[in-house]
Coordinates of C-alpha atoms in Angstrom, one line a residue:
M1219 CA 0.0 0.0 0.0
S1220 CA 1.3 3.5 -0.9
R1221 CA 2.5 5.6 2.1
G1222 CA 2.4 8.9 0.2
R1223 CA 5.4 11.0 -1.1
P1224 CA 9.0 9.9 -0.6
D1225 CA 10.8 11.2 2.6
G1226 CA 13.0 13.6 0.6
S1227 CA 10.0 15.4 -0.7
Q1228 CA 8.5 15.7 2.8
K1229 CA 11.7 17.3 4.1
K1230 CA 11.8 19.9 1.3
H1231 CA 8.2 20.9 2.1
L1232 CA 9.0 21.1 5.8
I1233 CA 12.0 23.3 5.2
A1234 CA 10.0 25.6 2.9
S1235 CA 7.3 25.9 5.5
V1236 CA 9.7 26.8 8.3
C1237 CA 11.4 29.4 6.1
G1238 CA 8.0 30.9 5.2
V1239 CA 7.0 31.3 8.8
A1240 CA 10.4 32.8 9.7
I1241 CA 10.0 35.4 6.9
F1242 CA 6.5 36.2 8.0
L1243 CA 7.6 36.7 11.7
G1244 CA 10.5 38.8 10.5
F1245 CA 8.1 41.0 8.6
L1246 CA 5.9 41.5 11.6
Y1247 CA 8.9 42.4 13.8
V1248 CA 10.1 45.0 11.4
Y1249 CA 6.7 46.5 10.8
Y1250 CA 5.5 46.7 14.4
G1251 CA 9.0 47.6 15.6
S1252 CA 9.2 50.6 13.3
E1253 CA 5.6 51.7 14.3
K1254 CA 6.5 51.6 18.0
G1255 CA 9.5 53.8 17.6
G1256 CA 7.9 56.2 15.1
A1257 CA 4.3 57.1 14.8
S1258 CA 3.3 56.5 18.4
A1259 CA 6.3 58.3 19.8
I1260 CA 6.7 55.8 22.6
E1261 CA 10.0 54.5 24.0
Y1262 CA 9.4 50.9 25.2
G1263 CA 10.9 48.9 28.0
S1264 CA 11.0 45.1 27.8
K1265 CA 7.3 44.7 28.5
S1266 CA 4.3 45.8 26.4
L1267 CA 2.5 48.9 27.6
K1268 CA -0.6 46.9 27.7
R1269 CA 0.4 45.9 31.2
L1270 CA -1.0 49.3 32.3
G1271 CA -4.4 47.6 32.2
S1272 CA -5.6 49.2 28.9
S1273 CA -5.1 49.0 25.2
Y1274 CA -2.7 51.7 24.0
L1275 CA -2.5 50.8 20.4
G1276 CA -6.2 49.9 19.9
A1277 CA -6.0 46.1 20.5
D1278 CA -9.4 44.5 21.3
D1279 CA -8.2 41.9 23.7
D1280 CA -7.0 42.3 27.2
H1281 CA -4.9 39.1 27.4
D1282 CA -1.7 40.9 28.2
A1283 CA -3.4 43.0 30.8
K1284 CA -4.5 39.9 32.7
Q1285 CA -1.3 37.9 32.5
D1286 CA 0.1 39.6 35.7
E1287 CA -3.0 39.6 37.8
S1288 CA -1.5 37.1 40.2
S1289 CA 1.3 39.4 41.1
S1290 CA 1.2 42.6 43.2
V1291 CA 0.1 45.7 41.3
F1292 CA 3.2 47.5 42.8
A1293 CA 6.3 45.8 41.4
Q1294 CA 9.1 45.4 43.9
G1295 CA 12.7 44.4 43.5
D1296 CA 15.0 44.7 40.4
G1297 CA 13.2 42.2 38.2
E1298 CA 11.6 42.6 34.8
N1299 CA 8.5 44.3 36.2
D1300 CA 10.6 47.3 37.3
I1301 CA 11.2 48.3 33.7
V1302 CA 8.7 51.1 32.8
P1303 CA 8.3 53.2 29.7
K1304 CA 10.4 56.3 29.3
S1305 CA 7.3 58.1 27.9
F1306 CA 3.6 57.6 27.5
P1307 CA 1.7 58.0 24.3
V1308 CA 0.1 61.4 23.8
C1309 CA -3.6 61.6 22.9
D1310 CA -4.7 63.2 19.7
D1311 CA -5.3 67.0 20.0
R1312 CA -9.0 66.4 19.5
H1313 CA -9.0 64.7 23.0
S1314 CA -7.6 67.7 24.8
E1315 CA -10.9 68.1 26.7
L1316 CA -11.6 64.3 27.2
I1317 CA -13.8 63.3 30.1
P1318 CA -13.7 59.5 29.8
C1319 CA -16.9 58.7 31.8
L1320 CA -18.8 61.5 30.1
D1321 CA -17.7 60.9 26.6
R1322 CA -20.6 61.2 24.1
H1323 CA -18.5 59.4 21.4
L1324 CA -18.3 56.3 23.6
I1325 CA -22.1 56.2 24.0
Y1326 CA -22.5 56.3 20.2
Q1327 CA -19.7 53.8 19.5
M1328 CA -21.0 51.3 22.1
R1329 CA -24.6 51.8 20.9
M1330 CA -25.9 52.2 24.4
K1331 CA -29.6 52.1 24.8
L1332 CA -30.3 55.1 26.9
D1333 CA -33.5 57.0 27.7
L1334 CA -32.9 60.6 26.5
S1335 CA -36.1 61.8 28.1
V1336 CA -34.7 61.2 31.6
M1337 CA -31.1 62.5 30.8
E1338 CA -29.4 59.1 30.9
H1339 CA -27.0 60.2 28.2
Y1340 CA -25.6 62.9 30.5
E1341 CA -24.9 60.4 33.3
R1342 CA -21.6 58.5 33.9
H1343 CA -20.9 55.7 31.4
C1344 CA -17.2 54.6 31.8
P1345 CA -15.4 52.8 29.0
P1346 CA -14.3 49.2 29.5
S1347 CA -10.5 48.7 29.8
E1348 CA -10.1 47.8 26.1
R1349 CA -11.7 51.2 25.1
R1350 CA -9.7 53.4 27.4
Y1351 CA -7.3 55.8 25.7
N1352 CA -4.8 55.8 28.6
C1353 CA -2.6 58.5 26.9
L1354 CA -1.5 61.8 28.2
I1355 CA -4.1 64.6 27.5
P1356 CA -2.3 67.4 25.6
P1357 CA -3.2 71.0 26.5
P1358 CA -4.8 73.1 23.7
A1359 CA -2.6 75.1 21.3
G1360 CA -1.2 78.3 23.0
Y1361 CA -2.1 77.1 26.5
K1362 CA -0.9 79.4 29.3
V1363 CA -0.6 78.9 33.0
P1364 CA -4.0 80.0 34.3
I1365 CA -4.6 83.4 35.7
K1366 CA -4.4 83.4 39.5
W1367 CA -7.3 83.9 42.0
P1368 CA -8.9 86.3 42.7
E1369 CA -8.3 87.9 39.3
S1370 CA -9.4 84.6 37.6
R1371 CA -12.9 85.2 38.9
D1372 CA -13.3 87.8 36.3
E1373 CA -11.0 86.7 33.5
V1374 CA -9.4 83.7 31.9
W1375 CA -7.0 83.1 29.0
K1376 CA -9.0 82.4 25.8
A1377 CA -6.4 79.9 24.6
N1378 CA -7.0 77.7 27.6
I1379 CA -10.7 77.3 26.8
P1380 CA -11.1 78.3 23.1
H1381 CA -14.9 78.2 23.1
T1382 CA -16.2 81.7 22.3
H1383 CA -19.6 80.5 21.0
L1384 CA -21.0 80.7 24.5
A1385 CA -20.1 84.3 24.7
H1386 CA -22.0 85.0 21.5
E1387 CA -25.0 82.8 22.4
K1388 CA -25.4 84.5 25.8
S1389 CA -24.4 88.0 24.8
D1390 CA -27.8 89.4 25.8
Q1391 CA -27.4 87.9 29.3
N1392 CA -23.9 89.4 30.1
W1393 CA -22.4 86.0 30.9
M1394 CA -19.0 86.5 29.2
V1395 CA -17.3 88.8 26.8
V1396 CA -14.3 88.0 24.5
K1397 CA -11.7 90.8 24.9
G1398 CA -8.4 90.2 23.1
E1399 CA -6.6 87.2 24.5
K1400 CA -9.0 86.9 27.4
I1401 CA -12.5 86.0 28.2
I1402 CA -14.1 88.4 30.7
F1403 CA -16.9 87.5 33.1
P1404 CA -19.1 90.6 34.0
G1405 CA -21.0 88.4 36.4
G1406 CA -24.3 88.2 34.5
G1407 CA -26.6 85.2 34.2
T1408 CA -29.8 84.1 32.6
H1409 CA -31.8 85.6 35.4
F1410 CA -29.4 88.3 36.7
H1411 CA -28.2 90.3 33.7
Y1412 CA -27.1 93.2 36.0
G1413 CA -24.6 90.9 37.8
A1414 CA -24.6 88.0 40.3
D1415 CA -23.2 90.3 43.0
K1416 CA -26.3 92.5 42.9
Y1417 CA -28.6 89.6 42.6
I1418 CA -27.1 88.0 45.7
A1419 CA -27.0 91.2 47.6
S1420 CA -30.8 91.5 47.1
I1421 CA -31.1 88.2 48.9
A1422 CA -29.3 89.8 51.8
N1423 CA -31.8 92.8 51.7
V1424 CA -29.0 95.2 50.8
R1425 CA -30.3 98.7 49.7
F1426 CA -28.9 100.4 46.7
T1427 CA -28.8 104.1 45.7
S1428 CA -27.6 104.1 42.0
I1429 CA -30.3 104.2 39.3
T1430 CA -29.1 100.9 37.8
W1431 CA -29.0 99.1 41.1
V1432 CA -32.4 100.5 42.1
K1433 CA -33.8 99.2 38.8
W1434 CA -32.3 95.8 39.4
Y1435 CA -33.4 95.8 43.0
L1436 CA -37.1 96.5 42.0
T1437 CA -37.0 93.5 39.6
T1438 CA -35.0 90.9 41.5
C1439 CA -34.4 92.0 45.1
M1440 CA -36.5 89.6 47.1
Y1441 CA -34.4 86.8 48.6
C1442 CA -33.3 88.3 51.9
Q1443 CA -36.6 90.1 52.4
M1444 CA -38.1 86.6 52.0
L1445 CA -35.5 85.0 54.3
N1446 CA -35.5 87.9 56.7
F1447 CA -31.9 87.4 57.9
S1448 CA -30.5 89.7 60.5
D1449 CA -28.0 92.4 59.6
N1450 CA -28.8 92.0 55.9
N1451 CA -26.2 89.2 55.8
L1452 CA -27.0 86.3 53.4
N1453 CA -25.1 83.7 55.5
N1454 CA -27.4 84.5 58.4
E1455 CA -24.6 84.8 60.9
G1456 CA -23.0 81.6 59.7
R1457 CA -26.1 79.4 59.7
L1458 CA -26.2 79.3 55.9
R1459 CA -23.0 77.9 54.6
T1460 CA -23.4 75.2 51.9
V1461 CA -25.4 75.8 48.7
L1462 CA -26.3 73.6 45.7
D1463 CA -26.6 75.6 42.5
V1464 CA -28.4 73.5 39.9
G1465 CA -27.9 74.4 36.3
C1466 CA -25.2 76.8 37.3
G1467 CA -24.1 78.2 33.9
V1468 CA -20.5 79.5 34.3
A1469 CA -21.1 79.6 38.1
S1470 CA -21.1 83.3 38.7
F1471 CA -23.7 82.8 41.4
G1472 CA -21.3 80.6 43.3
A1473 CA -18.4 82.9 42.6
Y1474 CA -20.0 85.9 44.3
L1475 CA -21.3 83.8 47.2
L1476 CA -17.7 83.3 48.4
S1477 CA -17.4 86.8 49.7
S1478 CA -20.3 86.0 52.1
D1479 CA -18.5 82.9 53.5
I1480 CA -20.9 80.7 51.6
I1481 CA -19.6 77.9 49.4
A1482 CA -21.6 76.5 46.5
M1483 CA -21.4 73.2 44.7
S1484 CA -22.2 74.5 41.2
L1485 CA -23.6 71.7 39.2
A1486 CA -24.4 71.3 35.5
P1487 CA -24.2 68.6 32.9
N1488 CA -21.9 68.3 29.9
D1489 CA -24.8 69.4 27.7
V1490 CA -25.3 71.7 24.7
H1491 CA -23.4 74.4 26.7
Q1492 CA -20.8 71.8 27.4
N1493 CA -18.0 74.2 28.4
Q1494 CA -19.8 76.1 31.1
I1495 CA -18.4 74.0 34.0
Q1496 CA -15.0 74.2 32.3
F1497 CA -15.1 77.9 32.5
A1498 CA -16.2 77.8 36.1
L1499 CA -13.2 75.6 37.1
E1500 CA -10.8 77.6 35.1
R1501 CA -12.0 80.7 37.0
G1502 CA -11.3 78.9 40.3
I1503 CA -14.9 78.4 41.3
P1504 CA -16.1 75.1 42.9
A1505 CA -18.0 73.1 40.3
Y1506 CA -18.9 69.6 39.3
L1507 CA -20.2 67.9 36.2
G1508 CA -23.5 66.2 37.0
V1509 CA -27.1 65.9 36.1
L1510 CA -30.5 65.3 37.7
G1511 CA -31.3 62.3 35.7
T1512 CA -32.0 58.8 37.1
K1513 CA -29.2 58.4 39.7
R1514 CA -28.9 60.2 43.0
L1515 CA -26.5 63.1 43.0
P1516 CA -23.2 62.0 44.8
Y1517 CA -23.9 63.9 48.0
P1518 CA -25.3 62.6 51.3
S1519 CA -28.6 63.5 52.8
R1520 CA -29.0 66.9 54.6
S1521 CA -25.9 68.4 53.0
F1522 CA -27.1 71.9 51.9
E1523 CA -28.8 74.8 53.5
L1524 CA -30.0 76.2 50.2
A1525 CA -30.7 74.9 46.7
H1526 CA -30.9 77.4 43.8
C1527 CA -32.3 77.1 40.3
S1528 CA -32.3 80.1 38.1
R1529 CA -33.9 79.3 34.7
C1530 CA -32.3 75.9 34.9
R1531 CA -34.7 74.3 32.4
I1532 CA -35.6 71.3 34.6
D1533 CA -39.0 69.7 34.4
W1534 CA -39.6 69.4 38.1
L1535 CA -43.0 67.7 37.7
Q1536 CA -41.7 64.6 35.8
R1537 CA -41.9 61.1 37.2
D1538 CA -44.0 62.1 40.2
G1539 CA -41.7 64.9 41.2
I1540 CA -38.7 62.7 41.6
L1541 CA -36.2 65.5 40.9
L1542 CA -37.7 67.8 43.6
L1543 CA -37.6 64.8 46.0
E1544 CA -33.9 64.5 45.3
L1545 CA -33.4 68.1 46.3
D1546 CA -35.5 67.4 49.4
R1547 CA -33.2 64.6 50.3
L1548 CA -30.2 66.9 50.0
L1549 CA -31.6 69.9 52.0
R1550 CA -31.1 70.2 55.7
P1551 CA -34.1 70.6 58.1
G1552 CA -35.5 74.1 57.4
G1553 CA -33.5 74.4 54.2
Y1554 CA -34.5 76.6 51.3
F1555 CA -35.1 76.1 47.6
A1556 CA -34.9 79.4 45.6
Y1557 CA -36.6 79.0 42.3
S1558 CA -36.5 81.8 39.6
S1559 CA -38.5 80.9 36.5
P1560 CA -41.4 82.2 34.4
E1561 CA -43.7 79.7 36.2
A1562 CA -43.3 81.8 39.3
Y1563 CA -44.7 85.0 37.8
A1564 CA -46.0 84.5 34.2
Q1565 CA -49.7 84.6 33.5
D1566 CA -50.1 82.6 30.3
E1567 CA -52.1 79.4 30.5
E1568 CA -49.1 76.9 30.4
D1569 CA -47.1 78.7 33.1
L1570 CA -50.1 78.9 35.3
R1571 CA -50.8 75.2 34.9
I1572 CA -47.2 74.3 35.8
W1573 CA -47.3 76.6 38.8
R1574 CA -50.5 75.1 40.1
Q1575 CA -49.1 71.6 39.8
M1576 CA -45.8 72.5 41.4
S1577 CA -47.6 74.2 44.3
D1578 CA -49.7 71.1 44.8
L1579 CA -46.6 68.9 44.8
V1580 CA -44.5 70.9 47.2
G1581 CA -47.5 71.2 49.5
R1582 CA -47.8 67.4 49.7
M1583 CA -44.0 67.4 50.4
C1584 CA -44.7 69.7 53.3
W1585 CA -42.7 72.6 51.9
R1586 CA -44.1 76.1 52.6
I1587 CA -43.6 79.3 50.7
A1588 CA -41.2 81.5 52.6
A1589 CA -41.7 84.3 50.1
K1590 CA -42.7 85.0 46.6
R1591 CA -42.0 88.1 44.6
N1592 CA -41.7 89.0 41.0
Q1593 CA -39.8 86.2 39.2
T1594 CA -38.7 84.2 42.3
V1595 CA -40.3 82.0 44.9
I1596 CA -38.4 80.5 47.9
W1597 CA -39.8 77.4 49.5
Q1598 CA -38.7 76.1 52.9
K1599 CA -38.5 72.5 54.0
P1600 CA -40.0 71.6 57.4
L1601 CA -37.9 71.4 60.5
T1602 CA -39.4 68.2 61.8
N1603 CA -41.4 65.1 60.7
D1604 CA -44.6 66.4 62.2
C1605 CA -46.1 67.5 58.9
Y1606 CA -45.3 64.1 57.3
M1607 CA -47.0 62.3 60.1
E1608 CA -50.1 64.4 59.8
R1609 CA -50.7 63.8 56.1
E1610 CA -53.8 61.8 55.0
P1611 CA -53.0 58.0 54.5
G1612 CA -52.0 57.2 51.0
T1613 CA -50.8 60.7 50.2
R1614 CA -48.1 60.8 47.6
P1615 CA -45.2 61.1 47.5
P1616 CA -44.8 58.4 50.2
L1617 CA -42.2 58.4 52.9
C1618 CA -39.1 56.3 51.9
Q1619 CA -38.9 52.8 53.4
S1620 CA -37.1 52.5 56.7
D1621 CA -34.4 50.3 55.1
D1622 CA -33.5 53.0 52.6
D1623 CA -30.1 54.5 53.2
P1624 CA -30.4 58.2 52.3
D1625 CA -26.6 58.5 52.3
A1626 CA -26.0 55.7 49.7
V1627 CA -25.3 57.6 46.5
W1628 CA -22.8 55.8 44.3
N1629 CA -24.8 54.5 41.3
V1630 CA -28.0 54.5 43.3
N1631 CA -31.3 55.1 41.6
M1632 CA -33.4 58.0 42.7
E1633 CA -36.7 57.2 44.5
A1634 CA -39.9 59.2 44.3
C1635 CA -40.3 59.3 48.1
I1636 CA -39.7 61.7 51.0
T1637 CA -36.7 61.0 53.3
P1638 CA -37.8 61.6 56.9
Y1639 CA -35.4 63.0 59.5
S1640 CA -33.4 61.0 61.9
D1641 CA -34.6 60.9 65.5
H1642 CA -31.9 63.3 66.5
D1643 CA -32.7 65.9 63.8
N1644 CA -36.4 65.6 64.5
K1645 CA -35.8 66.1 68.2
V1646 CA -33.6 69.1 67.9
K1647 CA -35.7 70.6 65.1
G1648 CA -32.7 71.0 62.9
S1649 CA -29.2 69.7 62.3
G1650 CA -27.7 70.9 65.5
L1651 CA -24.7 72.4 63.7
A1652 CA -22.6 75.3 65.0
P1653 CA -22.6 78.4 62.8
W1654 CA -19.7 78.9 60.4
P1655 CA -16.8 79.1 61.0
A1656 CA -17.1 77.4 64.4
R1657 CA -18.6 74.3 62.7
L1658 CA -15.4 73.6 60.8
T1659 CA -13.7 72.4 64.0
S1660 CA -16.8 71.5 66.1
P1661 CA -17.5 67.8 66.3
P1662 CA -20.6 67.2 64.0
P1663 CA -23.6 65.5 65.6
R1664 CA -23.5 62.7 63.0
L1665 CA -20.1 61.5 64.3
A1666 CA -22.1 59.1 66.4
D1667 CA -23.3 57.3 63.2
F1668 CA -19.7 56.0 62.8
G1669 CA -19.0 55.3 66.4
Y1670 CA -16.4 58.1 66.4
S1671 CA -15.9 60.1 69.6
N1672 CA -15.3 63.9 69.9
D1673 CA -11.8 63.2 71.0
M1674 CA -11.1 61.2 67.9
F1675 CA -12.4 64.0 65.8
K1676 CA -10.3 66.6 67.5
K1677 CA -7.2 64.5 67.3
D1678 CA -7.7 64.0 63.6
T1679 CA -8.1 67.7 63.1
E1680 CA -4.9 68.4 65.0
V1681 CA -2.9 65.8 63.2
W1682 CA -3.8 67.1 59.8
E1683 CA -3.0 70.7 60.8
R1684 CA 0.5 69.6 61.6
R1685 CA 0.8 67.6 58.3
V1686 CA -0.5 70.4 56.1
E1687 CA 2.0 72.8 57.8
K1688 CA 4.8 70.4 56.8
Y1689 CA 3.5 70.1 53.3
W1690 CA 3.6 73.8 52.8
N1691 CA 7.1 73.9 54.2
L1692 CA 8.2 71.3 51.7
M1693 CA 6.7 73.3 48.8
S1694 CA 7.8 76.7 50.1
S1695 CA 10.2 77.3 47.3
K1696 CA 7.4 76.8 44.7
V1697 CA 4.2 78.1 46.4
T1698 CA 3.2 81.6 47.1
S1699 CA 0.0 83.0 48.5
N1700 CA -1.9 82.6 45.2
T1701 CA -0.1 79.7 43.5
V1702 CA -2.8 77.2 44.4
R1703 CA -6.6 77.7 44.1
N1704 CA -8.4 74.4 43.1
V1705 CA -7.5 71.6 45.5
M1706 CA -8.6 68.0 45.6
D1707 CA -8.3 65.6 48.6
M1708 CA -8.6 62.2 47.0
K1709 CA -9.3 60.4 50.2
A1710 CA -10.8 62.9 52.6
N1711 CA -11.9 60.7 55.5
M1712 CA -13.4 63.4 57.9
G1713 CA -12.2 66.4 55.9
S1714 CA -9.5 67.5 58.2
F1715 CA -7.0 68.1 55.4
G1716 CA -9.4 70.5 53.8
A1717 CA -10.2 72.1 57.2
A1718 CA -6.4 72.7 57.8
L1719 CA -6.4 74.8 54.6
R1720 CA -8.9 77.3 56.0
D1721 CA -6.4 80.2 56.1
K1722 CA -5.3 79.6 52.5
N1723 CA -7.2 81.2 49.6
V1724 CA -8.3 77.8 48.2
W1725 CA -11.3 75.6 48.0
V1726 CA -11.2 71.8 48.4
M1727 CA -13.0 69.1 46.6
N1728 CA -13.2 66.4 49.3
V1729 CA -13.5 63.0 47.8
V1730 CA -14.7 60.0 49.8
P1731 CA -14.1 56.5 48.3
Q1732 CA -17.5 54.9 47.5
D1733 CA -16.5 51.6 49.1
G1734 CA -15.4 53.1 52.4
P1735 CA -17.2 54.7 55.4
K1736 CA -19.7 57.3 54.2
T1737 CA -18.0 60.1 56.0
L1738 CA -18.9 62.7 53.3
K1739 CA -21.8 63.8 55.5
L1740 CA -19.3 64.8 58.2
I1741 CA -17.5 66.9 55.7
Y1742 CA -20.7 68.8 54.7
D1743 CA -21.5 69.2 58.4
R1744 CA -18.2 70.9 58.8
G1745 CA -19.2 73.4 56.1
L1746 CA -17.0 71.9 53.4
I1747 CA -18.0 70.3 50.1
G1748 CA -17.1 67.1 48.3
T1749 CA -18.3 64.1 46.4
T1750 CA -18.1 60.3 46.3
H1751 CA -15.9 58.5 43.8
D1752 CA -14.3 55.2 42.8
W1753 CA -10.7 55.7 41.8
C1754 CA -10.8 52.7 39.5
E1755 CA -12.7 55.1 37.2
A1756 CA -12.2 58.6 35.8
F1757 CA -13.4 61.6 37.8
S1758 CA -16.2 63.7 36.4
T1759 CA -14.3 66.8 35.5
Y1760 CA -12.4 68.4 32.6
P1761 CA -8.7 68.0 32.1
R1762 CA -6.5 70.6 33.8
T1763 CA -8.9 71.3 36.6
Y1764 CA -6.9 71.2 39.9
D1765 CA -3.8 72.9 41.1
L1766 CA -3.1 70.4 43.8
L1767 CA -4.0 66.7 44.4
H1768 CA -3.5 65.1 47.8
A1769 CA -3.4 61.3 47.7
W1770 CA -3.2 59.8 51.2
T1771 CA -3.0 56.0 50.9
V1772 CA -5.1 56.1 47.7
F1773 CA -2.6 53.9 45.9
S1774 CA -2.4 51.4 48.8
D1775 CA -6.2 51.0 48.6
L1776 CA -5.8 49.9 44.9
E1777 CA -3.8 46.9 46.1
K1778 CA -7.1 45.4 47.3
K1779 CA -8.8 46.0 43.9
E1780 CA -8.5 44.7 40.4
C1781 CA -7.6 48.0 38.8
S1782 CA -4.4 49.6 37.6
P1783 CA -2.3 52.1 39.6
E1784 CA -0.7 53.2 36.3
D1785 CA -4.2 54.1 35.0
L1786 CA -4.7 56.2 38.2
L1787 CA -1.4 58.0 37.6
I1788 CA -2.6 58.9 34.1
E1789 CA -6.0 60.0 35.4
M1790 CA -4.3 62.2 38.0
D1791 CA -2.2 63.8 35.2
R1792 CA -5.4 64.4 33.2
I1793 CA -7.1 66.4 36.0
L1794 CA -4.0 68.2 37.2
R1795 CA -3.1 71.6 35.7
P1796 CA 0.4 72.1 34.2
T1797 CA 2.7 73.4 36.9
G1798 CA 0.3 71.9 39.5
F1799 CA 1.3 69.8 42.5
I1800 CA 0.7 66.3 43.8
I1801 CA 1.3 65.2 47.4
V1802 CA 1.5 61.4 47.7
R1803 CA 1.4 60.2 51.2
D1804 CA 1.7 56.4 51.3
K1805 CA 3.8 53.3 52.1
P1806 CA 7.5 53.4 51.1
H1807 CA 7.1 50.8 48.3
V1808 CA 4.2 52.9 46.8
I1809 CA 6.4 56.0 46.8
D1810 CA 9.1 54.0 45.0
F1811 CA 6.6 52.9 42.5
V1812 CA 5.4 56.4 41.7
K1813 CA 8.9 57.7 41.3
K1814 CA 9.6 55.2 38.5
Y1815 CA 6.9 57.0 36.4
L1816 CA 7.9 60.6 36.9
Q1817 CA 9.9 60.9 33.7
A1818 CA 7.2 59.2 31.6
L1819 CA 4.5 61.5 33.0
H1820 CA 6.7 64.7 32.8
W1821 CA 6.5 65.1 36.5
E1822 CA 9.3 66.4 38.8
A1823 CA 10.0 65.3 42.3
L1824 CA 10.4 68.4 44.6
A1825 CA 10.8 66.8 48.0
T1826 CA 10.5 63.5 49.9
S1827 CA 10.0 63.3 53.6
D1828 CA 9.7 60.5 56.1
S1829 CA 6.4 61.1 58.0
S1830 CA 6.4 58.0 60.3
S1831 CA 6.6 60.4 63.3
D1832 CA 3.0 61.6 62.9
S1833 CA 1.5 58.4 61.7
D1834 CA 0.6 55.0 63.2
Q1835 CA 2.0 53.4 60.1
E1836 CA 5.3 53.9 58.1
E1837 CA 4.4 56.6 55.6
V1838 CA 6.5 58.7 53.2
V1839 CA 5.5 62.0 51.6
L1840 CA 6.5 62.7 48.0
V1841 CA 5.8 66.2 46.6
I1842 CA 5.6 66.4 42.8
Q1843 CA 5.2 69.2 40.3
K1844 CA 3.8 68.6 36.8
K1845 CA 5.8 70.2 34.0
L1846 CA 4.3 72.4 31.4
W1847 CA 4.6 70.6 28.1
L1848 CA 3.1 71.1 24.6
T1849 CA 2.7 68.9 21.6
S1850 CA 3.9 69.5 18.1
G1851 CA 4.1 66.1 16.6
S1852 CA 6.0 64.9 19.7
V1853 CA 6.3 65.9 23.4
R1854 CA 8.6 68.7 24.2
D1855 CA 9.3 70.5 27.5
T1856 CA 8.9 74.2 27.5
E1857 CA 10.6 75.0 30.8

C-alpha cells in the first residue's frame, strides 16, 4: 500500500514551511517595531505597555493585561517588572478636553440604549478597559498657566478654553465677553443680567442708591426680604454655609457667594453648553459635572442649607416629582429652595398650569412658601417630621422605606419618596450644627453614626493641621499666596486636610471613596464640600482642573482591587493643571513605584519626607510638580 510522497519530498516541504514562517515573523517584527519607535512616539521597555491595564494601540483583547493579575500591582525588586516606559503615548489633539466617563462618542460607539427623556445620556458611562485611551491629554494650542485667583474670577485666557460660542450665544445675558486674548466675566446670568453680585445682595436685603441698582433691586431683590436674615447678611450669621446651584451656567452665582463665607457646589451637565463648567473651574470656582437624571447626586442627605435654580430648564414635575424629591433629600431641616423661573410669575395658561401643579406637589412634600415676589419663589423645608405624620393616609409622594439609606449615593437610583429626618434631627428641630466658621472644628452630631468620639475628631483635626504645615514647608520654594486655588483631597476621611487649609485662599473638593465609610456627611456638616468616587474610574471633571492633588493611601487602597495604579497616575495627570502639584502620602514601596513613572509623566519630584513620626504606620511623603509641556508632533518640555 502506498504511504504517500517519498521522505525527501517531505523534508523539502518542511524546510520551505519553516522558512516561510520565519520570513513572516521577521516582517511582523520590522513592521511593528518601526511603528512603536515612530508614529506613536513611545519608548518601550522590555514589556508591552498593555500591562498598564488598557489598550494603548487599539487592540481589542486584554490578554496581556490579565497575565500579571496574580502578582502585586506594585512591582518590587529589580526584576523585569521594574522596567517602565520612558514616555507615555500622547492623545490626539482632539481629545484635549476628554472626560472618559462622560464621553458622548463612547455612547455612540457602544450603541448604548439610553432613555434621552430622563437624561441618561448625560450620566456617567465609563469605558471598559479595552476602550480606554490611557494616553496623556495634551493642552490646547497656545495654553498658558491659568490666571491666579482672585483675578481669575473675572477673566481667563481664551487659549485655555477656546470656546467663544457661548459668549455670542449668551451676549444678551452678560455671561461672558471676548476681549483680546482673554474672556471676561461681567457676572451676569440668565436671570441676573445686571450681575450676580447685585442679585445675591438682594437676597441679603441690601439697599442700593444708584439708578441701575435700584432698577435691578425692584425687579429681582426679594431673597433676603423673604428670608428675613439679620444684619442683611446672606449667610445668616454663619447658619447658611453650603449651597447647591443646579444648572449653574458659568457659576457666577457661586463665585459671588464666596465673599459672604458661603460655598456653593455649582452643578451642570456636559450638555449643549458643554463648556460652562470648564469655564467655572478655570476661574477657580467650585463646580462639578453632574445631572439630575435617574441616579442620586453624589452627595449625602442633609448636605445643603440652600438649593438654587435660576432658569435651569428642569422639568420638576416629571416622574411624580422625583427630581424635587432628590433636592428634598439633600436639603437640611428648614433648608430653602430658591426658584427663579417664568412659572413663578407669568400669567399665560401653560405657566399657570405648571405653577399650580408644582404648588400642589411641594404642598404634599410639606414645603411652605417662605416668600414669593416678581420672578422668584423661595420654599422652605419643614424642621421636623410632624407634617409628614399628619398627612392623609395614601398621600403621595410616600415616605421612603425604613431600610432605605439616604446617604448611599454611588450609582444608586433616585426614588420618588420623602426622606424623613433621623430621631436626632427631629428632636432638635434642625441639624444641631454650629454656625460657620465654628462648625469647621466642632464635632458634628453625625459623628455618632460612625462610632467616632469627639476626642477622635479633635485628634484627627490636630494631626492634619501639623501635616499640612509640613506640606507647605516642603513646597515653600514653589508656592506663594496665590499659587494654588483648586485643591482635591482624593481620600478625605473626615475632611481634616481641607479644614487645615482654612487660612489659604483655596477651595477643596473632598473625595470620599465609594467603598469606604460614608464620611462625606461629616465633611458637609463641617461646612465643606465634596463628592463620592471610585478611583478605578475617571473623575467627572475636565482635564487641567486642579492645582493640587492630595493622595493619602489612595494607591495602597488599589492593592485590594482589580484596577491599575498606572491608570490612576494617568488620570491624575489628566485632571492636574500644568505646573500643578501632587502630594502622595503612602507606604515606602508605593512611593518607589510612583517615582519610576515621573519621567514618563513629565513630573518632577520636589521633595521627599519620612512622616512616620506623625502616623501610626510607616508613611513617606512625596511632593511632585507637573511640568508644562506642549505637543507639536511629539512631546517637548517648555521650561
